[in-house]
PDB file of C-alpha atoms in Angstrom:
ATOM      1  CA  MET A   1     -33.655-103.716-161.449  1.00 58.00           C
ATOM      2  CA  GLY A   2     -33.585-107.553-161.392  1.00 80.00           C
ATOM      3  CA  ASN A   3     -34.891-110.213-159.171  1.00 89.00           C
ATOM      4  CA  ALA A   4     -32.788-111.525-156.292  1.00 92.00           C
ATOM      5  CA  ILE A   5     -35.618-114.014-156.281  1.00 93.00           C
ATOM      6  CA  GLU A   6     -37.363-116.003-159.307  1.00 94.00           C
ATOM      7  CA  ALA A   7     -39.946-119.058-158.379  1.00 93.00           C
ATOM      8  CA  GLU A   8     -41.380-120.787-160.859  1.00 94.00           C
ATOM      9  CA  GLY A   9     -44.291-123.394-160.285  1.00 93.00           C
ATOM     10  CA  LEU A  10     -42.253-124.327-156.569  1.00 94.00           C
ATOM     11  CA  THR A  11     -44.223-127.101-155.252  1.00 95.00           C
ATOM     12  CA  ARG A  12     -43.500-129.895-152.201  1.00 95.00           C
ATOM     13  CA  ARG A  13     -45.285-132.775-151.480  1.00 94.00           C
ATOM     14  CA  PHE A  14     -45.169-134.582-148.252  1.00 92.00           C
ATOM     15  CA  GLY A  15     -46.685-137.960-148.505  1.00 91.00           C
ATOM     16  CA  ARG A  16     -50.051-137.550-149.227  1.00 89.00           C
ATOM     17  CA  LYS A  17     -49.868-133.559-148.016  1.00 91.00           C
ATOM     18  CA  LEU A  18     -49.439-130.523-150.232  1.00 91.00           C
ATOM     19  CA  ALA A  19     -47.471-128.036-148.949  1.00 93.00           C
ATOM     20  CA  VAL A  20     -47.071-125.378-151.898  1.00 91.00           C
ATOM     21  CA  SER A  21     -48.508-126.237-154.975  1.00 91.00           C
ATOM     22  CA  GLY A  22     -47.331-123.934-157.909  1.00 92.00           C
ATOM     23  CA  LEU A  23     -45.505-120.953-156.343  1.00 91.00           C
ATOM     24  CA  SER A  24     -45.031-118.754-159.356  1.00 91.00           C
ATOM     25  CA  PHE A  25     -42.864-115.276-157.931  1.00 89.00           C
ATOM     26  CA  ARG A  26     -40.116-112.894-158.354  1.00 89.00           C
ATOM     27  CA  VAL A  27     -38.537-111.086-155.967  1.00 88.00           C
ATOM     28  CA  PRO A  28     -36.902-107.381-156.943  1.00 87.00           C
ATOM     29  CA  HIS A  29     -33.453-106.266-155.136  1.00 87.00           C
ATOM     30  CA  GLY A  30     -33.528-103.860-152.891  1.00 84.00           C
ATOM     31  CA  SER A  31     -37.282-105.205-151.880  1.00 84.00           C
ATOM     32  CA  LEU A  32     -39.283-105.730-149.268  1.00 84.00           C
ATOM     33  CA  PHE A  33     -40.998-108.966-149.923  1.00 87.00           C
ATOM     34  CA  ALA A  34     -43.762-109.836-147.470  1.00 86.00           C
ATOM     35  CA  LEU A  35     -44.973-113.376-147.614  1.00 87.00           C
ATOM     36  CA  LEU A  36     -48.206-113.224-146.000  1.00 84.00           C
ATOM     37  CA  GLY A  37     -50.672-116.034-144.932  1.00 83.00           C
ATOM     38  CA  PRO A  38     -52.366-117.824-141.914  1.00 82.00           C
ATOM     39  CA  ASN A  39     -50.765-120.889-139.453  1.00 83.00           C
ATOM     40  CA  GLY A  40     -49.874-123.648-142.079  1.00 86.00           C
ATOM     41  CA  ALA A  41     -50.295-121.121-145.228  1.00 86.00           C
ATOM     42  CA  GLY A  42     -46.896-122.929-146.602  1.00 89.00           C
ATOM     43  CA  LYS A  43     -44.686-120.302-145.590  1.00 91.00           C
ATOM     44  CA  THR A  44     -41.602-121.709-143.637  1.00 92.00           C
ATOM     45  CA  THR A  45     -42.124-123.956-146.189  1.00 94.00           C
ATOM     46  CA  ALA A  46     -41.392-122.202-149.278  1.00 94.00           C
ATOM     47  CA  ILE A  47     -38.660-120.592-147.599  1.00 94.00           C
ATOM     48  CA  LYS A  48     -36.938-123.245-146.760  1.00 94.00           C
ATOM     49  CA  LEU A  49     -37.085-124.228-150.656  1.00 94.00           C
ATOM     50  CA  LEU A  50     -36.134-121.033-151.406  1.00 92.00           C
ATOM     51  CA  MET A  51     -32.612-121.597-148.242  1.00 92.00           C
ATOM     52  CA  ASN A  52     -32.207-125.204-149.767  1.00 92.00           C
ATOM     53  CA  LEU A  53     -33.296-126.813-146.969  1.00 93.00           C
ATOM     54  CA  LEU A  54     -36.051-128.900-148.814  1.00 93.00           C
ATOM     55  CA  GLU A  55     -35.981-130.119-152.037  1.00 93.00           C
ATOM     56  CA  PRO A  56     -38.970-129.103-154.543  1.00 94.00           C
ATOM     57  CA  THR A  57     -41.137-132.157-155.481  1.00 94.00           C
ATOM     58  CA  ARG A  58     -41.349-130.165-159.423  1.00 94.00           C
ATOM     59  CA  GLY A  59     -40.902-126.423-159.914  1.00 94.00           C
ATOM     60  CA  ASN A  60     -37.335-124.586-159.144  1.00 93.00           C
ATOM     61  CA  VAL A  61     -36.288-121.337-157.737  1.00 93.00           C
ATOM     62  CA  ARG A  62     -32.748-119.036-158.662  1.00 94.00           C
ATOM     63  CA  VAL A  63     -32.005-117.400-155.412  1.00 94.00           C
ATOM     64  CA  LEU A  64     -29.273-114.082-156.590  1.00 94.00           C
ATOM     65  CA  GLY A  65     -28.587-116.168-159.548  1.00 92.00           C
ATOM     66  CA  THR A  66     -28.556-120.022-159.218  1.00 92.00           C
ATOM     67  CA  ASP A  67     -30.483-122.464-158.704  1.00 93.00           C
ATOM     68  CA  SER A  68     -31.232-122.887-154.872  1.00 92.00           C
ATOM     69  CA  THR A  69     -31.100-126.467-155.204  1.00 92.00           C
ATOM     70  CA  ARG A  70     -27.081-125.682-155.812  1.00 92.00           C
ATOM     71  CA  LEU A  71     -26.357-123.138-153.701  1.00 90.00           C
ATOM     72  CA  GLY A  72     -22.746-123.219-151.452  1.00 89.00           C
ATOM     73  CA  PRO A  73     -20.697-121.740-149.486  1.00 89.00           C
ATOM     74  CA  SER A  74     -20.059-118.638-151.637  1.00 90.00           C
ATOM     75  CA  GLU A  75     -23.731-117.996-152.232  1.00 91.00           C
ATOM     76  CA  LEU A  76     -25.119-118.647-148.465  1.00 91.00           C
ATOM     77  CA  ALA A  77     -22.258-116.432-147.255  1.00 91.00           C
ATOM     78  CA  GLN A  78     -24.601-113.821-148.772  1.00 93.00           C
ATOM     79  CA  ILE A  79     -28.496-114.654-147.570  1.00 94.00           C
ATOM     80  CA  GLY A  80     -28.810-113.790-143.633  1.00 92.00           C
ATOM     81  CA  TYR A  81     -31.716-116.167-142.526  1.00 92.00           C
ATOM     82  CA  VAL A  82     -33.473-115.935-139.038  1.00 90.00           C
ATOM     83  CA  SER A  83     -36.493-118.667-138.297  1.00 88.00           C
ATOM     84  CA  GLU A  84     -38.843-118.738-135.473  1.00 82.00           C
ATOM     85  CA  ASN A  85     -37.776-121.825-134.156  1.00 79.00           C
ATOM     86  CA  GLN A  86     -33.615-121.229-135.383  1.00 83.00           C
ATOM     87  CA  ARG A  87     -31.609-122.504-132.587  1.00 87.00           C
ATOM     88  CA  LEU A  88     -28.254-121.102-131.359  1.00 90.00           C
ATOM     89  CA  PRO A  89     -25.609-122.475-129.832  1.00 93.00           C
ATOM     90  CA  GLY A  90     -26.552-122.375-126.040  1.00 93.00           C
ATOM     91  CA  TRP A  91     -23.888-123.630-124.079  1.00 94.00           C
ATOM     92  CA  MET A  92     -21.845-120.490-125.677  1.00 94.00           C
ATOM     93  CA  THR A  93     -22.131-116.982-125.061  1.00 96.00           C
ATOM     94  CA  VAL A  94     -23.015-113.987-126.515  1.00 94.00           C
ATOM     95  CA  ALA A  95     -19.393-112.818-127.455  1.00 95.00           C
ATOM     96  CA  GLU A  96     -18.233-116.856-128.413  1.00 96.00           C
ATOM     97  CA  LEU A  97     -20.483-117.158-130.770  1.00 95.00           C
ATOM     98  CA  LEU A  98     -19.138-114.386-133.107  1.00 95.00           C
ATOM     99  CA  ALA A  99     -15.641-115.239-132.824  1.00 95.00           C
ATOM    100  CA  TYR A 100     -17.096-118.887-133.855  1.00 95.00           C
ATOM    101  CA  LEU A 101     -19.003-116.957-136.709  1.00 94.00           C
ATOM    102  CA  ARG A 102     -16.556-114.032-137.820  1.00 94.00           C
ATOM    103  CA  PRO A 103     -13.845-116.338-139.962  1.00 93.00           C
ATOM    104  CA  LEU A 104     -16.471-117.919-141.512  1.00 92.00           C
ATOM    105  CA  TYR A 105     -17.522-115.051-143.579  1.00 93.00           C
ATOM    106  CA  PRO A 106     -15.354-113.262-145.842  1.00 90.00           C
ATOM    107  CA  SER A 107     -17.580-110.060-145.915  1.00 91.00           C
ATOM    108  CA  TRP A 108     -17.580-109.770-141.850  1.00 93.00           C
ATOM    109  CA  ASN A 109     -17.162-106.565-141.224  1.00 91.00           C
ATOM    110  CA  GLU A 110     -16.556-105.512-137.464  1.00 93.00           C
ATOM    111  CA  ALA A 111     -17.674-102.085-137.322  1.00 92.00           C
ATOM    112  CA  PHE A 112     -20.862-102.822-137.851  1.00 89.00           C
ATOM    113  CA  CYS A 113     -20.605-105.623-135.705  1.00 91.00           C
ATOM    114  CA  ARG A 114     -20.355-103.411-133.458  1.00 92.00           C
ATOM    115  CA  ASN A 115     -22.982-101.157-134.448  1.00 87.00           C
ATOM    116  CA  LEU A 116     -25.181-103.834-133.692  1.00 86.00           C
ATOM    117  CA  LEU A 117     -24.452-104.965-130.414  1.00 88.00           C
ATOM    118  CA  GLY A 118     -24.809-101.348-129.032  1.00 86.00           C
ATOM    119  CA  GLY A 119     -27.846-101.145-130.912  1.00 82.00           C
ATOM    120  CA  PHE A 120     -29.564-103.980-129.619  1.00 85.00           C
ATOM    121  CA  SER A 121     -28.036-103.934-126.191  1.00 86.00           C
ATOM    122  CA  LEU A 122     -26.737-107.254-126.098  1.00 90.00           C
ATOM    123  CA  PRO A 123     -24.524-108.943-122.669  1.00 91.00           C
ATOM    124  CA  LEU A 124     -21.220-110.373-124.488  1.00 93.00           C
ATOM    125  CA  ASN A 125     -20.593-112.411-121.778  1.00 94.00           C
ATOM    126  CA  GLU A 126     -23.851-114.009-121.690  1.00 94.00           C
ATOM    127  CA  LYS A 127     -24.710-117.640-122.431  1.00 96.00           C
ATOM    128  CA  ILE A 128     -27.250-117.978-125.318  1.00 94.00           C
ATOM    129  CA  LYS A 129     -29.268-120.731-123.199  1.00 94.00           C
ATOM    130  CA  ASN A 130     -29.579-117.845-120.607  1.00 95.00           C
ATOM    131  CA  LEU A 131     -31.012-115.249-122.464  1.00 92.00           C
ATOM    132  CA  SER A 132     -34.286-114.043-122.790  1.00 90.00           C
ATOM    133  CA  ARG A 133     -36.672-115.177-126.358  1.00 86.00           C
ATOM    134  CA  GLY A 134     -35.901-111.157-127.485  1.00 86.00           C
ATOM    135  CA  MET A 135     -32.894-111.247-126.966  1.00 89.00           C
ATOM    136  CA  LYS A 136     -31.867-114.607-128.300  1.00 91.00           C
ATOM    137  CA  VAL A 137     -33.833-113.200-131.311  1.00 88.00           C
ATOM    138  CA  LYS A 138     -31.867-110.305-131.482  1.00 90.00           C
ATOM    139  CA  ALA A 139     -28.334-112.824-131.143  1.00 92.00           C
ATOM    140  CA  ALA A 140     -30.139-114.346-134.182  1.00 92.00           C
ATOM    141  CA  LEU A 141     -30.176-111.364-135.851  1.00 90.00           C
ATOM    142  CA  LEU A 142     -26.637-109.586-135.283  1.00 91.00           C
ATOM    143  CA  SER A 143     -25.295-113.587-136.823  1.00 92.00           C
ATOM    144  CA  SER A 144     -27.448-112.998-139.769  1.00 91.00           C
ATOM    145  CA  LEU A 145     -26.754-108.909-140.132  1.00 90.00           C
ATOM    146  CA  ALA A 146     -22.769-108.522-139.431  1.00 92.00           C
ATOM    147  CA  TYR A 147     -21.922-110.366-142.919  1.00 93.00           C
ATOM    148  CA  ARG A 148     -23.951-107.308-144.495  1.00 90.00           C
ATOM    149  CA  PRO A 149     -25.876-110.280-146.719  1.00 92.00           C
ATOM    150  CA  ARG A 150     -27.198-108.833-149.853  1.00 92.00           C
ATOM    151  CA  LEU A 151     -30.131-111.004-149.229  1.00 94.00           C
ATOM    152  CA  LEU A 152     -32.277-111.096-146.131  1.00 92.00           C
ATOM    153  CA  VAL A 153     -34.713-113.654-145.312  1.00 93.00           C
ATOM    154  CA  LEU A 154     -36.979-113.626-142.036  1.00 90.00           C
ATOM    155  CA  ASP A 155     -39.416-116.817-141.401  1.00 89.00           C
ATOM    156  CA  GLU A 156     -41.302-114.964-138.540  1.00 84.00           C
ATOM    157  CA  PRO A 157     -38.298-114.762-135.658  1.00 77.00           C
ATOM    158  CA  PHE A 158     -40.581-111.917-134.650  1.00 77.00           C
ATOM    159  CA  SER A 159     -43.697-114.085-133.288  1.00 75.00           C
ATOM    160  CA  GLY A 160     -44.398-114.300-130.031  1.00 69.00           C
ATOM    161  CA  LEU A 161     -42.588-111.005-128.814  1.00 73.00           C
ATOM    162  CA  ASP A 162     -43.157-107.730-126.713  1.00 75.00           C
ATOM    163  CA  PRO A 163     -45.420-106.168-129.121  1.00 75.00           C
ATOM    164  CA  LEU A 164     -42.836-103.128-128.269  1.00 75.00           C
ATOM    165  CA  VAL A 165     -39.878-105.469-129.135  1.00 75.00           C
ATOM    166  CA  ARG A 166     -41.154-106.972-131.504  1.00 76.00           C
ATOM    167  CA  GLU A 167     -41.892-102.901-133.047  1.00 76.00           C
ATOM    168  CA  GLU A 168     -38.299-102.512-131.939  1.00 75.00           C
ATOM    169  CA  LEU A 169     -36.754-105.369-133.743  1.00 76.00           C
ATOM    170  CA  ILE A 170     -38.973-105.008-137.099  1.00 76.00           C
ATOM    171  CA  ARG A 171     -38.047-101.467-137.637  1.00 74.00           C
ATOM    172  CA  GLY A 172     -34.401-101.482-136.886  1.00 75.00           C
ATOM    173  CA  VAL A 173     -34.252-104.512-139.489  1.00 76.00           C
ATOM    174  CA  LEU A 174     -35.682-102.597-141.799  1.00 72.00           C
ATOM    175  CA  GLU A 175     -33.567 -99.055-141.335  1.00 73.00           C
ATOM    176  CA  TRP A 176     -30.985-101.251-141.415  1.00 73.00           C
ATOM    177  CA  ALA A 177     -32.258-102.635-144.734  1.00 71.00           C
ATOM    178  CA  GLY A 178     -32.633 -98.930-146.455  1.00 68.00           C
ATOM    179  CA  GLU A 179     -28.752 -98.483-145.939  1.00 68.00           C
ATOM    180  CA  GLU A 180     -27.817-101.862-146.576  1.00 67.00           C
ATOM    181  CA  SER A 181     -29.685-101.700-149.999  1.00 75.00           C
ATOM    182  CA  TRP A 182     -30.245-104.977-148.820  1.00 82.00           C
ATOM    183  CA  THR A 183     -33.234-107.520-150.324  1.00 90.00           C
ATOM    184  CA  VAL A 184     -35.582-108.308-147.690  1.00 90.00           C
ATOM    185  CA  LEU A 185     -38.020-111.232-147.762  1.00 91.00           C
ATOM    186  CA  ILE A 186     -39.715-111.555-144.422  1.00 89.00           C
ATOM    187  CA  SER A 187     -42.924-114.404-143.783  1.00 88.00           C
ATOM    188  CA  SER A 188     -45.774-113.114-141.585  1.00 81.00           C
ATOM    189  CA  GLN A 189     -49.206-113.850-140.091  1.00 76.00           C
ATOM    190  CA  ASP A 190     -50.094-110.456-138.779  1.00 70.00           C
ATOM    191  CA  VAL A 191     -50.453-107.977-141.853  1.00 67.00           C
ATOM    192  CA  ASP A 192     -50.721-105.021-139.400  1.00 64.00           C
ATOM    193  CA  GLU A 193     -47.329-105.735-138.653  1.00 64.00           C
ATOM    194  CA  ILE A 194     -45.414-104.836-142.591  1.00 66.00           C
ATOM    195  CA  GLU A 195     -48.126-104.118-144.170  1.00 61.00           C
ATOM    196  CA  ARG A 196     -46.904 -99.770-144.449  1.00 59.00           C
ATOM    197  CA  LEU A 197     -43.866-100.818-145.529  1.00 66.00           C
ATOM    198  CA  ALA A 198     -43.624-103.394-147.499  1.00 72.00           C
ATOM    199  CA  ASP A 199     -42.733-103.506-151.559  1.00 74.00           C
ATOM    200  CA  TRP A 200     -45.027-106.531-152.882  1.00 79.00           C
ATOM    201  CA  VAL A 201     -47.255-108.513-151.051  1.00 80.00           C
ATOM    202  CA  ALA A 202     -48.204-112.519-151.900  1.00 83.00           C
ATOM    203  CA  PHE A 203     -50.684-114.066-150.015  1.00 83.00           C
ATOM    204  CA  LEU A 204     -50.445-117.925-149.516  1.00 85.00           C
ATOM    205  CA  ASP A 205     -53.527-120.210-148.196  1.00 82.00           C
ATOM    206  CA  ALA A 206     -53.497-124.092-148.228  1.00 83.00           C
ATOM    207  CA  GLY A 207     -50.567-123.455-149.634  1.00 83.00           C
ATOM    208  CA  ASN A 208     -51.532-121.596-152.850  1.00 83.00           C
ATOM    209  CA  LEU A 209     -50.217-118.520-154.301  1.00 80.00           C
ATOM    210  CA  VAL A 210     -53.568-116.348-153.617  1.00 74.00           C
ATOM    211  CA  LEU A 211     -52.583-112.663-154.758  1.00 62.00           C
ATOM    212  CA  ASP A 212     -49.497-111.380-156.284  1.00 62.00           C
ATOM    213  CA  GLU A 213     -48.861-107.818-156.659  1.00 56.00           C
ATOM    214  CA  ALA A 214     -48.764-106.753-159.709  1.00 43.00           C
ATOM    215  CA  PRO A 215     -46.612-103.333-160.867  1.00 43.00           C
ATOM    216  CA  LEU A 216     -48.784 -99.979-161.197  1.00 50.00           C
ATOM    217  CA  PRO A 217     -48.639 -98.107-163.612  1.00 54.00           C
ATOM    218  CA  ALA A 218     -45.444 -96.210-165.077  1.00 53.00           C
ATOM    219  CA  ALA A 219     -47.300 -93.244-165.140  1.00 59.00           C
ATOM    220  CA  LEU A 220     -47.545 -91.932-161.657  1.00 65.00           C
ATOM    221  CA  PRO A 221     -46.174 -88.457-160.293  1.00 66.00           C
ATOM    222  CA  ALA A 222     -42.948 -87.989-159.510  1.00 66.00           C
ATOM    223  CA  ALA A 223     -44.034 -87.082-155.927  1.00 64.00           C
ATOM    224  CA  TRP A 224     -45.576 -90.247-155.292  1.00 63.00           C
ATOM    225  CA  LEU A 225     -42.730 -92.316-153.694  1.00 67.00           C
ATOM    226  CA  GLN A 226     -43.155 -96.272-152.634  1.00 61.00           C
ATOM    227  CA  ALA A 227     -46.174 -97.144-154.640  1.00 65.00           C
ATOM    228  CA  ALA A 228     -48.547 -99.694-153.118  1.00 60.00           C
ATOM    229  CA  LYS A 229     -51.293-101.190-155.003  1.00 59.00           C
ATOM    230  CA  ALA A 230     -53.537-104.271-152.625  1.00 52.00           C
ATOM    231  CA  GLY A 231     -56.957-104.747-153.768  1.00 50.00           C
ATOM    232  CA  ARG A 232     -59.059-101.998-154.702  1.00 56.00           C
ATOM    233  CA  THR A 233     -56.193 -99.945-152.179  1.00 64.00           C
ATOM    234  CA  VAL A 234     -53.243 -97.900-153.764  1.00 68.00           C
ATOM    235  CA  ARG A 235     -51.125 -96.590-151.133  1.00 68.00           C
ATOM    236  CA  PHE A 236     -47.927 -94.267-151.562  1.00 69.00           C
ATOM    237  CA  VAL A 237     -45.920 -91.168-150.333  1.00 73.00           C
ATOM    238  CA  ASP A 238     -46.604 -87.876-151.357  1.00 69.00           C
ATOM    239  CA  SER A 239     -43.712 -86.186-151.336  1.00 67.00           C
ATOM    240  CA  ARG A 240     -44.775 -82.249-151.911  1.00 68.00           C
ATOM    241  CA  TYR A 241     -48.516 -82.635-150.373  1.00 69.00           C
ATOM    242  CA  SER A 242     -50.417 -79.480-150.958  1.00 69.00           C
ATOM    243  CA  PRO A 243     -54.377 -79.769-150.558  1.00 66.00           C
ATOM    244  CA  ALA A 244     -54.236 -79.126-154.738  1.00 66.00           C
ATOM    245  CA  SER A 245     -53.161 -82.432-154.306  1.00 67.00           C
ATOM    246  CA  GLY A 246     -56.600 -84.219-155.134  1.00 67.00           C
ATOM    247  CA  GLU A 247     -56.278 -82.803-158.851  1.00 70.00           C
ATOM    248  CA  ALA A 248     -53.758 -85.584-159.132  1.00 71.00           C
ATOM    249  CA  ILE A 249     -54.812 -88.069-157.825  1.00 73.00           C
ATOM    250  CA  ALA A 250     -58.469 -87.889-159.319  1.00 70.00           C
ATOM    251  CA  ALA A 251     -56.361 -87.723-162.501  1.00 72.00           C
ATOM    252  CA  VAL A 252     -55.132 -91.139-162.095  1.00 71.00           C
ATOM    253  CA  PHE A 253     -56.902 -92.418-160.186  1.00 69.00           C
ATOM    254  CA  PRO A 254     -60.943 -90.352-160.852  1.00 67.00           C
ATOM    255  CA  ASN A 255     -63.215 -91.306-158.376  1.00 65.00           C
ATOM    256  CA  CYS A 256     -61.416 -92.673-155.336  1.00 71.00           C
ATOM    257  CA  ALA A 257     -61.769 -91.635-151.928  1.00 72.00           C
ATOM    258  CA  VAL A 258     -58.483 -90.513-150.362  1.00 73.00           C
ATOM    259  CA  THR A 259     -57.072 -90.906-146.703  1.00 71.00           C
ATOM    260  CA  LEU A 260     -54.281 -89.153-145.420  1.00 71.00           C
ATOM    261  CA  PHE A 261     -52.104 -90.755-142.432  1.00 72.00           C
ATOM    262  CA  PRO A 262     -49.259 -89.203-141.144  1.00 71.00           C
ATOM    263  CA  MET A 263     -45.520 -90.667-140.710  1.00 68.00           C
ATOM    264  CA  SER A 264     -43.201 -91.026-137.896  1.00 67.00           C
ATOM    265  CA  LEU A 265     -39.799 -89.966-138.567  1.00 57.00           C
ATOM    266  CA  ARG A 266     -38.348 -93.237-138.916  1.00 61.00           C
ATOM    267  CA  GLU A 267     -41.058 -93.778-141.902  1.00 65.00           C
ATOM    268  CA  VAL A 268     -39.928 -90.454-143.409  1.00 65.00           C
ATOM    269  CA  PHE A 269     -36.223 -91.762-143.793  1.00 56.00           C
ATOM    270  CA  LEU A 270     -37.059 -95.577-144.108  1.00 63.00           C
ATOM    271  CA  THR A 271     -38.766 -94.163-147.453  1.00 65.00           C
ATOM    272  CA  LEU A 272     -36.492 -91.475-148.412  1.00 62.00           C
ATOM    273  CA  ALA A 273     -33.906 -93.730-147.801  1.00 59.00           C
ATOM    274  CA  ARG A 274     -35.194 -96.334-150.447  1.00 61.00           C
ATOM    275  CA  ASN A 275     -36.156 -93.732-153.319  1.00 63.00           C
ATOM    276  CA  ARG A 276     -32.755 -93.009-153.227  1.00 57.00           C
ATOM    277  CA  ARG A 277     -31.506 -96.186-153.776  1.00 52.00           C
ATOM    278  CA  SER A 278     -34.050 -97.019-156.798  1.00 54.00           C
ATOM    279  CA  THR A 279     -32.490 -97.712-160.281  1.00 41.00           C
ATOM    280  CA  SER A 280     -35.568 -98.350-161.683  1.00 43.00           C
ATOM    281  CA  PRO A 281     -37.429 -95.316-163.575  1.00 41.00           C
ATOM    282  CA  SER A 282     -41.096 -97.650-162.661  1.00 38.00           C
ATOM    283  CA  LEU A 283     -42.791 -97.683-159.437  1.00 34.00           C
ATOM    284  CA  GLU A 284     -43.322-101.456-158.345  1.00 35.00           C
ATOM    285  CA  VAL A 285     -44.756-103.414-155.364  1.00 31.00           C
TER     286      VAL A 285
END
């Protein structure tokens, strides 16, 4: 499968303050990687290092095979980036913003852009400064998705949104990611909003990586999809569930307790889409 992001000993100081310390992690191609932690944990600093918006004090990170400090126009044209405090030109209308961006990206897909416009219900002739917070986030997402990036980086862009709007946007982005085989790195302090959707999870605290989940054993039943481990808990989708499935679970995890969770239709679709695009014979978290 390979990795979209490879960080080794990534460290950044601001004077005497150590913002991130010795971060080492991998983001596999085609995965949804969640970078979790409280405010001030170092998530935004780590992402800025990935995007070459900051230079590391020590360590290095490769993004799509290129050292982050050498990311140029051709590499950045394959990366979509949306942050919590992203600024868009307020004096432009949505249509003017799209017209400005369109020639900058060789892979811009006009049909996909129109599809996103319809899904987001964005008013083309409205100035961006007059849009609501939710609509501004949609405009930022549209401008980062229309060229179909290989890697999508989301630095808490949904923070502060109405819960219904936030859920709509998160699930919409993840559904598109599943269809397009994108790699998604999303940072959040809200574990509940993405815990059931992430393939890999890393937790930051005070600039330190306190958990980066290791792969599960490869010898899992073929019907178990999207298997993921968090501490002493393992989550997976059993595509052939029956009352007899308990025996298979007990064979892999003796003396375990089993809890069943129903899935929405969208979650089923996303799971199947990810499983179809997987080229690795092993299940990873």
